[in-house]
Short mmCIF file of C-alpha atoms in Angstrom, two decimals:
data_model
loop_
_atom_site.label_atom_id
_atom_site.label_comp_id
_atom_site.label_asym_id
_atom_site.label_seq_id
_atom_site.Cartn_x
_atom_site.Cartn_y
_atom_site.Cartn_z
CA MET A 1023 -139.02 -80.86 9.36
CA GLY A 1024 -136.34 -78.22 10.08
CA ARG A 1025 -134.16 -76.40 7.62
CA ARG A 1026 -130.41 -75.99 7.89
CA TYR A 1027 -127.88 -73.68 6.30
CA ASN A 1028 -125.88 -75.36 3.50
CA PRO A 1029 -122.88 -73.18 2.49
CA PRO A 1030 -121.23 -73.83 -0.89
CA PRO A 1031 -117.77 -75.39 -0.79
CA ASN A 1032 -116.09 -72.13 -1.88
CA TRP A 1033 -117.54 -70.19 1.10
CA PRO A 1034 -116.09 -70.25 4.64
CA LYS A 1035 -117.39 -73.12 6.77
CA PRO A 1036 -119.43 -71.80 9.74
CA PRO A 1037 -119.11 -73.19 13.29
CA SER A 1038 -121.08 -76.33 14.09
CA GLY A 1039 -124.76 -75.55 14.73
CA TRP A 1040 -124.47 -71.92 13.54
CA THR A 1041 -127.60 -70.41 12.04
CA PRO A 1042 -127.54 -67.13 10.11
CA PRO A 1043 -129.25 -64.32 12.05
CA PRO A 1044 -132.14 -62.34 10.53
CA GLY A 1045 -131.02 -60.03 7.73
CA TRP A 1046 -127.71 -61.86 7.32
CA LYS A 1047 -126.12 -61.71 3.86
CA PRO A 1048 -122.99 -63.47 2.57
CA ASP A 1049 -119.82 -61.50 2.04
CA PRO A 1050 -119.52 -60.53 -1.67
CA ALA A 1051 -115.80 -61.41 -1.46
CA TRP A 1052 -116.74 -65.07 -1.13
CA GLY A 1053 -117.93 -65.12 -4.72
CA PRO A 1054 -121.21 -66.42 -6.16
CA ALA A 1055 -122.66 -69.77 -5.16
CA PRO A 1056 -122.39 -72.49 -7.84
CA SER A 1057 -125.27 -72.65 -10.28
CA GLY A 1058 -128.20 -74.61 -8.83
CA TRP A 1059 -126.79 -74.67 -5.27
CA SER A 1060 -129.38 -74.66 -2.44
CA LEU A 1061 -128.39 -72.52 0.56
CA TRP A 1062 -131.17 -74.09 2.66
CA VAL A 1063 -131.87 -77.83 2.82
CA ASP A 1064 -133.99 -80.07 5.01
CA SER A 1065 -132.07 -80.85 8.17
CA GLU A 1066 -132.88 -84.56 7.87
CA THR A 1067 -131.95 -84.73 4.18
CA LYS A 1068 -128.57 -86.29 3.49
CA PRO A 1069 -126.70 -84.47 0.71
CA PRO A 1070 -126.19 -86.64 -2.37
CA LEU A 1071 -122.72 -87.72 -3.37
CA ARG A 1072 -121.53 -85.61 -6.29
CA ILE A 1073 -119.20 -87.44 -8.70
CA PHE A 1074 -117.24 -85.90 -11.58
CA ILE A 1075 -115.85 -88.17 -14.34
CA SER A 1076 -112.73 -86.77 -16.01
CA TYR A 1077 -111.66 -88.46 -19.26
CA ARG A 1078 -110.48 -87.91 -22.82
CA ARG A 1079 -113.01 -88.56 -25.57
CA SER A 1080 -110.29 -89.90 -27.88
CA ASP A 1081 -108.95 -92.20 -25.15
CA CYS A 1082 -111.78 -94.00 -23.34
CA GLN A 1083 -115.17 -92.60 -24.39
CA SER A 1084 -116.99 -95.94 -24.21
CA GLN A 1085 -115.58 -96.75 -20.76
CA ALA A 1086 -116.64 -93.30 -19.53
CA ASN A 1087 -120.16 -93.90 -20.87
CA GLY A 1088 -120.24 -97.35 -19.29
CA LEU A 1089 -118.97 -96.00 -15.97
CA HIS A 1090 -121.55 -93.21 -15.97
CA ASP A 1091 -124.42 -95.58 -16.79
CA GLY A 1092 -123.25 -98.27 -14.37
CA LEU A 1093 -122.79 -95.88 -11.42
CA SER A 1094 -126.12 -94.18 -12.17
CA HIS A 1095 -127.79 -97.60 -11.98
CA ARG A 1096 -126.07 -98.57 -8.70
CA LEU A 1097 -125.91 -95.20 -6.90
CA ARG A 1098 -129.35 -93.84 -7.68
CA ASP A 1099 -129.09 -90.91 -5.21
CA ALA A 1100 -125.70 -89.74 -6.51
CA SER A 1101 -125.25 -86.81 -8.90
CA ILE A 1102 -122.82 -87.81 -11.63
CA PHE A 1103 -121.30 -85.23 -13.96
CA MET A 1104 -119.58 -85.94 -17.26
CA ASP A 1105 -118.48 -83.66 -20.09
CA ILE A 1106 -118.23 -79.90 -19.76
CA ASP A 1107 -119.44 -79.53 -23.37
CA SER A 1108 -121.29 -76.26 -23.13
CA ILE A 1109 -119.27 -73.60 -21.36
CA PRO A 1110 -121.34 -70.40 -21.76
CA ALA A 1111 -120.00 -67.76 -24.12
CA GLY A 1112 -117.97 -65.07 -22.39
CA VAL A 1113 -117.16 -67.29 -19.37
CA ASP A 1114 -113.57 -67.97 -18.27
CA PHE A 1115 -113.30 -71.72 -18.86
CA GLU A 1116 -110.67 -72.18 -16.11
CA GLN A 1117 -112.98 -70.61 -13.53
CA HIS A 1118 -115.92 -72.60 -14.90
CA ILE A 1119 -114.02 -75.89 -14.49
CA ARG A 1120 -112.88 -74.85 -11.00
CA ARG A 1121 -116.47 -74.15 -9.91
CA GLU A 1122 -117.70 -77.47 -11.34
CA ILE A 1123 -114.95 -79.43 -9.56
CA GLU A 1124 -115.44 -77.60 -6.25
CA THR A 1125 -119.10 -78.62 -6.10
CA CYS A 1126 -118.16 -82.31 -6.37
CA ASP A 1127 -117.11 -84.77 -3.69
CA VAL A 1128 -115.24 -87.26 -5.88
CA VAL A 1129 -113.35 -86.88 -9.16
CA LEU A 1130 -112.78 -90.13 -11.07
CA VAL A 1131 -109.83 -89.69 -13.45
CA LEU A 1132 -110.15 -92.26 -16.25
CA ILE A 1133 -106.77 -93.20 -17.71
CA GLY A 1134 -106.68 -95.32 -20.86
CA ASP A 1135 -103.90 -96.51 -23.13
CA ASN A 1136 -103.93 -93.24 -25.15
CA TRP A 1137 -104.26 -90.85 -22.20
CA LEU A 1138 -100.72 -89.49 -22.59
CA ASP A 1139 -100.62 -89.54 -26.39
CA PRO A 1140 -100.01 -86.34 -28.38
CA ARG A 1141 -102.73 -84.65 -30.37
CA PRO A 1142 -102.95 -86.14 -33.90
CA GLY A 1143 -100.49 -84.40 -36.20
CA SER A 1144 -98.55 -82.89 -33.30
CA SER A 1145 -95.55 -84.01 -31.25
CA LYS A 1146 -96.74 -82.22 -28.10
CA ARG A 1147 -98.74 -84.22 -25.59
CA ARG A 1148 -102.14 -82.79 -24.70
CA ILE A 1149 -101.47 -83.20 -20.97
CA ASP A 1150 -98.53 -80.76 -21.37
CA GLU A 1151 -100.77 -78.01 -22.72
CA SER A 1152 -101.64 -75.47 -20.03
CA ASN A 1153 -105.23 -75.17 -21.28
CA ASP A 1154 -105.85 -78.92 -21.56
CA PHE A 1155 -109.28 -79.60 -19.99
CA VAL A 1156 -108.21 -82.89 -18.40
CA ARG A 1157 -105.15 -81.27 -16.86
CA LEU A 1158 -107.24 -78.37 -15.51
CA GLU A 1159 -109.77 -80.79 -14.03
CA ILE A 1160 -107.04 -82.75 -12.22
CA GLU A 1161 -105.26 -79.61 -11.02
CA ASN A 1162 -108.43 -78.25 -9.46
CA ALA A 1163 -109.36 -81.63 -7.95
CA LEU A 1164 -105.94 -81.98 -6.31
CA GLU A 1165 -106.04 -78.40 -5.01
CA SER A 1166 -109.47 -78.74 -3.39
CA PRO A 1167 -109.23 -79.99 0.23
CA ARG A 1168 -112.72 -81.54 0.14
CA VAL A 1169 -112.49 -83.41 -3.17
CA ARG A 1170 -111.28 -87.01 -3.27
CA THR A 1171 -109.42 -87.83 -6.48
CA ILE A 1172 -109.43 -91.48 -7.60
CA PRO A 1173 -107.46 -92.60 -10.70
CA VAL A 1174 -109.32 -95.33 -12.64
CA LEU A 1175 -107.21 -97.41 -15.04
CA VAL A 1176 -109.03 -98.83 -18.09
CA GLU A 1177 -107.99 -100.59 -21.32
CA GLY A 1178 -105.09 -102.25 -19.49
CA ALA A 1179 -103.37 -98.88 -18.95
CA ARG A 1180 -100.71 -98.45 -16.29
CA MET A 1181 -100.47 -95.57 -13.84
CA PRO A 1182 -98.22 -92.82 -15.26
CA ASP A 1183 -94.93 -92.25 -13.48
CA MET A 1184 -94.38 -88.89 -11.78
CA GLU A 1185 -91.78 -87.89 -14.39
CA GLU A 1186 -94.36 -88.39 -17.14
CA LEU A 1187 -96.80 -85.87 -15.64
CA PRO A 1188 -96.65 -82.05 -15.56
CA LYS A 1189 -95.39 -80.72 -12.25
CA SER A 1190 -98.80 -79.35 -11.27
CA ILE A 1191 -100.44 -82.82 -11.27
CA ARG A 1192 -97.52 -85.10 -10.29
CA ARG A 1193 -99.23 -85.85 -6.99
CA LEU A 1194 -101.73 -87.91 -9.01
CA ALA A 1195 -99.04 -90.59 -9.49
CA ARG A 1196 -98.89 -91.14 -5.69
CA ILE A 1197 -102.62 -91.85 -5.35
CA ASN A 1198 -103.61 -95.50 -5.22
CA ALA A 1199 -105.51 -96.31 -8.44
CA ILE A 1200 -108.35 -98.70 -9.04
CA GLU A 1201 -108.25 -100.87 -12.14
CA MET A 1202 -111.29 -101.75 -14.27
CA ASP A 1203 -110.76 -104.59 -16.72
CA ASP A 1204 -113.10 -105.05 -19.68
CA MET A 1205 -113.29 -108.80 -18.99
CA ARG A 1206 -114.50 -108.29 -15.41
CA TRP A 1207 -116.12 -104.89 -15.80
CA LYS A 1208 -119.24 -105.75 -13.80
CA SER A 1209 -117.40 -106.97 -10.70
CA ASP A 1210 -114.91 -104.06 -10.85
CA LEU A 1211 -117.83 -101.65 -11.15
CA GLU A 1212 -119.41 -103.21 -8.05
CA ARG A 1213 -116.21 -102.69 -6.07
CA LEU A 1214 -115.90 -99.07 -7.22
CA SER A 1215 -119.53 -98.50 -6.22
CA ARG A 1216 -118.80 -99.87 -2.73
CA LEU A 1217 -115.80 -97.55 -2.49
CA LEU A 1218 -117.99 -94.57 -3.38
CA VAL A 1219 -120.56 -95.64 -0.77
CA THR A 1220 -117.73 -95.52 1.77
CA VAL A 1221 -116.86 -92.02 0.56
CA GLN A 1222 -120.49 -90.98 1.01
CA GLU A 1223 -120.48 -92.32 4.58
CA GLN A 1224 -117.36 -90.27 5.29
CA GLN A 1225 -119.07 -87.24 3.76
CA GLN A 1226 -122.05 -87.66 6.08
CA SER A 1227 -119.83 -88.20 9.11
CA GLY A 1228 -117.93 -84.99 8.42
CA GLU A 1229 -114.59 -86.55 7.47
CA PRO A 1230 -112.63 -84.47 4.94
CA LEU A 1231 -112.89 -86.17 1.55
CA GLY A 1232 -109.73 -84.70 0.14
CA SER A 1233 -107.63 -86.69 2.62
CA PRO A 1234 -108.93 -90.24 2.19
CA ASP A 1235 -108.76 -92.81 4.94
CA VAL A 1236 -106.20 -95.09 3.26
CA THR A 1237 -107.10 -98.09 5.41
CA ARG A 1238 -110.79 -97.92 4.51
CA VAL A 1239 -110.10 -97.39 0.82
CA ALA A 1240 -107.60 -100.25 0.65
CA THR A 1241 -110.10 -102.58 2.31
CA VAL A 1242 -112.68 -101.87 -0.36
CA VAL A 1243 -110.53 -101.97 -3.50
CA ARG A 1244 -108.78 -105.18 -2.46
CA GLU A 1245 -111.99 -107.05 -1.82
CA PRO A 1246 -111.99 -110.18 -4.04
CA ALA A 1247 -114.12 -110.00 -7.16
CA ALA A 1248 -116.99 -112.43 -7.76
CA SER A 1249 -115.06 -114.13 -10.53
CA SER A 1250 -112.88 -117.18 -10.89
CA ARG A 1251 -110.29 -115.02 -12.56
CA PRO A 1252 -107.69 -113.56 -10.16
CA VAL A 1253 -108.02 -109.80 -9.66
CA ALA A 1254 -104.91 -107.64 -9.68
CA GLN A 1255 -104.11 -105.93 -6.37
CA TYR A 1256 -103.98 -102.17 -6.51
CA ALA A 1257 -100.38 -101.75 -5.43
CA PRO A 1258 -98.25 -98.70 -6.28
CA PRO A 1259 -97.63 -98.45 -10.03
CA PRO A 1260 -94.61 -100.28 -11.45
CA PRO A 1261 -91.72 -98.32 -12.95
CA PRO A 1262 -92.36 -97.23 -16.53
CA PRO A 1263 -91.08 -99.38 -19.39
CA PRO A 1264 -88.24 -98.00 -21.56
CA ALA A 1265 -90.69 -96.70 -24.18
CA VAL A 1266 -93.36 -94.56 -22.54
CA ALA A 1267 -96.90 -94.61 -23.80
CA HIS A 1268 -96.87 -91.15 -25.33
CA SER A 1269 -93.84 -91.95 -27.50
CA ARG A 1270 -95.84 -94.50 -29.49
CA PRO A 1271 -96.80 -92.95 -32.83
CA MET A 1272 -100.45 -93.00 -33.76
CA THR A 1273 -100.74 -94.26 -37.31
CA ALA A 1274 -103.82 -94.32 -39.46
CA PRO A 1275 -105.34 -97.73 -40.21
CA PRO A 1276 -104.64 -99.25 -43.62
CA PRO A 1277 -107.29 -98.57 -46.24
CA PRO A 1278 -110.15 -101.08 -46.23
CA PRO A 1279 -110.31 -103.71 -48.96
CA THR A 1280 -112.40 -102.92 -52.01
CA ALA A 1281 -113.97 -105.00 -54.75
CA GLN A 1282 -111.09 -104.85 -57.25
CA ARG A 1283 -111.32 -106.92 -60.45
CA SER A 1284 -108.37 -108.69 -61.98
CA PRO A 1285 -107.37 -107.64 -65.53
CA TRP A 1286 -108.96 -110.87 -66.84
CA GLN A 1287 -112.23 -110.14 -65.00
CA ALA A 1288 -112.25 -106.54 -66.26
CA PHE A 1289 -111.69 -107.70 -69.87
CA ASN A 1290 -114.32 -110.42 -69.50
CA ALA A 1291 -116.94 -107.92 -68.31
CA LYS A 1292 -116.67 -105.65 -71.40
CA PRO A 1293 -119.68 -105.83 -73.77
CA GLN A 1294 -117.47 -106.24 -76.88
CA THR A 1295 -115.88 -109.30 -75.28
CA GLY A 1296 -119.33 -110.93 -75.32
CA TRP A 1297 -119.65 -110.52 -79.07
CA ILE A 1298 -116.15 -111.92 -79.63
CA ALA A 1299 -117.01 -114.97 -77.53
CA ALA A 1300 -120.36 -115.40 -79.34
CA ILE A 1301 -118.84 -115.57 -82.85
CA LEU A 1302 -115.80 -117.62 -81.83
CA PRO A 1303 -117.62 -120.97 -82.52
CA LEU A 1304 -118.21 -119.77 -86.12
CA VAL A 1305 -114.56 -118.80 -86.57
CA THR A 1306 -113.38 -122.19 -85.23
CA CYS A 1307 -116.08 -124.18 -87.08
CA GLY A 1308 -117.52 -125.40 -83.79
CA LEU A 1309 -114.26 -126.27 -81.99
CA GLY A 1310 -114.73 -123.19 -79.77
CA ASN A 1311 -118.28 -124.06 -78.71
CA PHE A 1312 -117.30 -124.05 -75.05
CA VAL A 1313 -116.00 -120.42 -75.03
CA PRO A 1314 -119.33 -118.44 -74.87
CA LEU A 1315 -120.71 -120.60 -72.08
CA LEU A 1316 -117.43 -120.69 -70.16
CA ARG A 1317 -117.36 -116.87 -70.19
CA ALA A 1318 -121.04 -116.69 -69.15
CA GLY A 1319 -120.32 -119.00 -66.21
CA LEU A 1320 -117.25 -117.01 -65.10
CA LEU A 1321 -119.34 -113.82 -65.06
CA ARG A 1322 -121.53 -115.34 -62.33
CA PRO A 1323 -119.17 -115.99 -59.39
CA HIS A 1324 -121.95 -115.35 -56.81
CA ASP A 1325 -124.42 -117.81 -58.43
CA PRO A 1326 -122.60 -121.18 -58.31
CA ARG A 1327 -125.60 -123.19 -59.47
CA LYS A 1328 -126.02 -121.24 -62.71
CA ARG A 1329 -122.26 -120.91 -63.17
CA TRP A 1330 -121.67 -124.66 -63.17
CA MET A 1331 -124.77 -125.28 -65.29
CA LEU A 1332 -123.47 -122.98 -68.05
CA ILE A 1333 -119.95 -124.42 -67.86
CA GLY A 1334 -121.41 -127.93 -68.03
CA ILE A 1335 -123.49 -127.08 -71.12
CA GLY A 1336 -120.41 -125.56 -72.74
CA ALA A 1337 -118.37 -128.69 -72.05
CA ALA A 1338 -121.19 -130.87 -73.48
CA LEU A 1339 -121.40 -128.77 -76.65
CA GLU A 1340 -117.63 -129.03 -77.07
CA VAL A 1341 -117.73 -132.80 -76.68
CA MET A 1342 -120.62 -133.08 -79.15
CA ALA A 1343 -118.74 -130.88 -81.64
CA ILE A 1344 -115.78 -133.25 -81.49
CA VAL A 1345 -118.13 -136.25 -81.89
CA SER A 1346 -119.75 -134.52 -84.90
CA PHE A 1347 -116.34 -134.13 -86.59
CA VAL A 1348 -115.51 -137.79 -85.84
CA VAL A 1349 -118.85 -138.92 -87.39
CA PHE A 1350 -118.31 -136.68 -90.42
CA GLU A 1351 -114.77 -137.98 -90.95
CA ALA A 1352 -115.97 -141.62 -90.54
CA ALA A 1353 -118.43 -141.30 -93.46
CA PRO A 1354 -117.62 -143.00 -96.81
CA THR A 1355 -115.84 -140.80 -99.36
CA ASP A 1356 -116.17 -140.47 -103.09
CA LYS A 1357 -113.35 -140.73 -105.62
CA ASP A 1358 -112.25 -137.15 -104.69
CA GLY A 1359 -112.03 -138.07 -100.96
CA THR A 1360 -115.07 -136.03 -99.94
CA PRO A 1361 -117.30 -137.64 -97.28
CA THR A 1362 -120.62 -138.63 -98.76
CA GLY A 1363 -123.74 -140.52 -97.88
CA PRO A 1364 -126.17 -140.24 -94.93
CA VAL A 1365 -123.41 -140.56 -92.32
CA SER A 1366 -121.64 -137.49 -93.65
CA GLY A 1367 -124.95 -135.61 -93.68
CA LEU A 1368 -125.57 -136.62 -90.06
CA GLY A 1369 -122.12 -135.44 -89.02
CA MET A 1370 -122.48 -132.09 -90.83
CA GLY A 1371 -125.94 -131.57 -89.36
CA MET A 1372 -124.63 -132.21 -85.86
CA ILE A 1373 -121.78 -129.73 -86.42
CA PHE A 1374 -124.17 -126.94 -87.45
CA LEU A 1375 -126.67 -127.81 -84.70
CA PHE A 1376 -124.17 -127.60 -81.84
CA LEU A 1377 -122.36 -124.62 -83.39
CA GLY A 1378 -125.65 -122.74 -83.68
CA THR A 1379 -126.55 -123.66 -80.08
CA ALA A 1380 -123.24 -122.31 -78.82
CA VAL A 1381 -123.63 -119.05 -80.79
CA THR A 1382 -127.19 -118.63 -79.49
CA PHE A 1383 -126.05 -119.06 -75.89
CA GLY A 1384 -123.20 -116.63 -76.57
CA ILE A 1385 -125.60 -113.95 -77.82
CA ILE A 1386 -128.06 -114.47 -74.94
CA TYR A 1387 -125.34 -114.28 -72.26
CA ARG A 1388 -123.03 -111.82 -73.99
CA ASN A 1389 -123.59 -109.05 -71.36
CA ARG A 1390 -122.48 -108.97 -67.73
CA PRO A 1391 -125.56 -109.54 -65.49
CA PRO A 1392 -126.53 -106.19 -63.90
CA GLU A 1393 -127.34 -107.74 -60.52
CA LEU A 1394 -123.67 -108.64 -60.09
CA ASP A 1395 -122.76 -104.97 -59.64
CA ALA A 1396 -125.03 -104.76 -56.59
CA ILE A 1397 -123.68 -108.07 -55.25
CA GLU A 1398 -120.07 -106.93 -55.58
CA VAL A 1399 -120.88 -103.64 -53.86
CA GLU A 1400 -122.42 -105.52 -50.95
CA MET A 1401 -119.45 -107.90 -50.76
CA ALA A 1402 -117.10 -104.91 -50.69
CA ARG A 1403 -119.14 -103.36 -47.86
CA ARG A 1404 -118.93 -106.60 -45.90
CA ASN A 1405 -115.16 -106.65 -46.37
CA THR A 1406 -115.00 -103.03 -45.18
CA ARG A 1407 -117.07 -103.82 -42.08
CA GLU A 1408 -114.81 -106.78 -41.30
CA HIS A 1409 -111.74 -104.56 -41.69
CA TYR A 1410 -112.98 -101.97 -39.18
CA ARG A 1411 -114.31 -104.70 -36.88
CA ARG A 1412 -110.77 -106.15 -36.68
CA LEU A 1413 -109.44 -102.66 -35.98
CA ALA A 1414 -111.90 -102.27 -33.08
CA GLU A 1415 -110.76 -105.60 -31.64
CA THR A 1416 -107.01 -104.99 -31.98
CA ASN A 1417 -106.82 -101.23 -31.36
CA PRO A 1418 -110.04 -99.96 -29.76
CA GLY A 1419 -108.45 -96.64 -28.85
CA MET A 1420 -107.77 -95.79 -32.47
CA ALA A 1421 -111.19 -97.07 -33.53
CA ARG A 1422 -112.81 -94.70 -31.04
CA SER A 1423 -110.61 -91.77 -32.08
CA ILE A 1424 -111.76 -92.05 -35.72
CA ASN A 1425 -115.39 -92.75 -34.68
CA VAL A 1426 -115.78 -96.30 -35.98
CA GLY A 1427 -119.40 -97.37 -35.47
CA ARG A 1428 -120.67 -93.83 -34.91
CA PRO A 1429 -123.08 -93.02 -37.74
CA ASP A 1430 -124.63 -90.39 -35.44
CA VAL A 1431 -121.57 -88.07 -35.53
CA ALA A 1432 -119.67 -86.27 -38.28
CA ARG A 1433 -116.61 -88.24 -39.38
CA ALA A 1434 -114.22 -88.71 -42.29
CA LEU A 1435 -114.64 -92.44 -42.86
CA ASP A 1436 -117.16 -94.91 -44.21
CA ASP A 1437 -117.19 -98.10 -42.13
CA ALA A 1438 -120.04 -99.55 -44.24
CA GLY A 1439 -122.74 -99.17 -41.60
CA LEU A 1440 -121.15 -100.43 -38.36
CA VAL A 1441 -122.87 -99.44 -35.09
CA ASP A 1442 -120.88 -99.28 -31.83
CA LEU A 1443 -123.13 -100.89 -29.20
CA ASN A 1444 -121.15 -99.27 -26.36
CA MET A 1445 -121.49 -95.74 -27.68
CA VAL A 1446 -124.73 -95.06 -29.56
CA SER A 1447 -128.16 -94.15 -28.23
CA ALA A 1448 -131.35 -96.18 -28.53
CA GLN A 1449 -132.51 -93.88 -31.33
CA THR A 1450 -129.34 -94.63 -33.32
CA LEU A 1451 -129.79 -98.35 -32.71
CA MET A 1452 -133.29 -98.10 -34.15
CA GLN A 1453 -132.21 -96.03 -37.15
CA TYR A 1454 -128.93 -97.73 -38.09
CA GLY A 1455 -128.98 -101.03 -36.20
CA ARG A 1456 -132.47 -101.91 -37.50
CA LEU A 1457 -133.87 -102.73 -34.05
CA THR A 1458 -137.36 -102.07 -32.77
CA LYS A 1459 -137.84 -99.43 -30.07
CA ASP A 1460 -138.28 -102.05 -27.33
CA GLU A 1461 -135.17 -103.93 -28.45
CA ALA A 1462 -133.07 -100.76 -28.65
CA ASP A 1463 -134.23 -99.71 -25.16
CA ARG A 1464 -133.34 -103.16 -23.79
CA VAL A 1465 -129.84 -102.99 -25.32
CA VAL A 1466 -129.19 -99.59 -23.69
CA GLU A 1467 -130.63 -100.81 -20.38
CA GLN A 1468 -128.42 -103.91 -20.36
CA ARG A 1469 -125.40 -101.79 -21.27
CA MET A 1470 -126.14 -99.59 -18.28
CA ILE A 1471 -126.35 -102.63 -16.00
CA ALA A 1472 -123.19 -104.30 -17.36
CA GLY A 1473 -121.20 -101.08 -17.66
CA ARG A 1474 -120.20 -101.93 -21.22
CA PHE A 1475 -120.50 -104.86 -23.61
CA VAL A 1476 -117.42 -107.03 -24.13
CA ASN A 1477 -118.70 -108.37 -27.44
CA VAL A 1478 -121.77 -108.27 -29.68
CA GLU A 1479 -123.05 -111.66 -28.48
CA GLN A 1480 -123.30 -110.32 -24.92
CA ALA A 1481 -125.60 -107.53 -26.14
CA ILE A 1482 -127.74 -109.98 -28.14
CA THR A 1483 -128.09 -112.45 -25.27
CA SER A 1484 -128.64 -110.00 -22.42
CA ALA A 1485 -131.20 -107.94 -24.37
CA GLU A 1486 -133.01 -111.12 -25.55
CA LEU A 1487 -133.19 -109.96 -29.16
CA SER A 1488 -135.24 -111.73 -31.81
CA GLU A 1489 -133.52 -113.96 -34.33
CA GLY A 1490 -133.85 -111.35 -37.10
CA SER A 1491 -132.44 -108.53 -34.95
CA ALA A 1492 -129.63 -110.76 -33.70
CA LYS A 1493 -128.67 -111.47 -37.31
CA GLU A 1494 -128.61 -107.74 -38.08
CA LEU A 1495 -126.41 -106.94 -35.07
CA ARG A 1496 -123.98 -109.74 -35.90
CA GLU A 1497 -123.52 -108.08 -39.28
CA LEU A 1498 -123.56 -104.43 -38.20
CA GLY A 1499 -122.63 -104.42 -34.50
CA VAL A 1500 -119.19 -103.63 -33.09
CA VAL A 1501 -117.86 -102.80 -29.59
CA THR A 1502 -114.95 -100.50 -28.71
#
């Protein structure tokens, strides 16, 4: 098998069939070859398609993860790059980004509904900052003659108008975009994969990638999806609405609900209140027999069986106290009008019996049950999870920006244990989602195949989770 010369994209392209002579060395003025670049490759080896995904973490992190996983699964020979997280110390980051972009064939620019928004706490849009990474990535992609730039619209975003973009990247608004809808993510991902296969064929045939064959691209992106739902055609973007996306203020979500007690509940829970309720039957001579048991029942809102049992006993003691007074008053009286005889003794005995029973119950149940504190804490956590789950459904961009469902990263909120199934690793699913290793691996594998999960039930069904694990994910799982 022969070897052929493979010059980096930033070096001059040699004539067709040229082979460096013995002792040949590249001109130092050409600059260094990109890190990891092979100057000699097998002549029969087809170079892999190199794809760069440009996105904002605060805008569409989960879609970027889903796109990376989905393309990796479908284009197994492609090299897909995402995140320039670790620029070496002492390196010019603009030059570093330029070198990374120049080694790629395709740059996918993910645009979500918060792509043009300003940085939190600032009125200036990030895209207007000269050192914005996303802007630098797009500038270098548009400047490179061999790089094909493809805008990818997610989260229902529209293509920005030229006037909304900095002058250096306004040409992006004239490039036909491809839309990826969360509800038909799998079919849209298939069509994007076919488009990239077409790009790879053009790469192998020697066509310049920076000047795409519009006819071939349009044929691929307009291919009907395998879905009964109509797919939007990728026509030029419509004119912007009166209020542009970046003018929408980003507000913090309202505070989650907590387990607040009413003034009556707070008073009822005090230990001294228990003693007051316990001696009230004595003060009222038995007419307040129901009070200690009524209070004991009200202190058990999460145990309905015991609550109604205590209230029922209290009502019975109150009825019997009234009957005791009726019996006592019905007894014969002496010349002074005082009830006398066995009937009066029976009535008085009944009064003391039921009064003593009520006081005994009052003393036994005078304190708030300690297990209720743990129950109320858990109920408050469930309310908090439901609050942030609704936020993820109604405003996924904001949920991602404040790291809802990300127990694996540092953050300034407590979402009561939610786990974002579109964002976390298998290790995090095991640790926080309470899944076994096999189940966590299956969830990540199915996410890679689907691109991203639309809801928690999709993850449970596709990963074939056990009943216990499914119950845990229904309580703790969320998707953004």
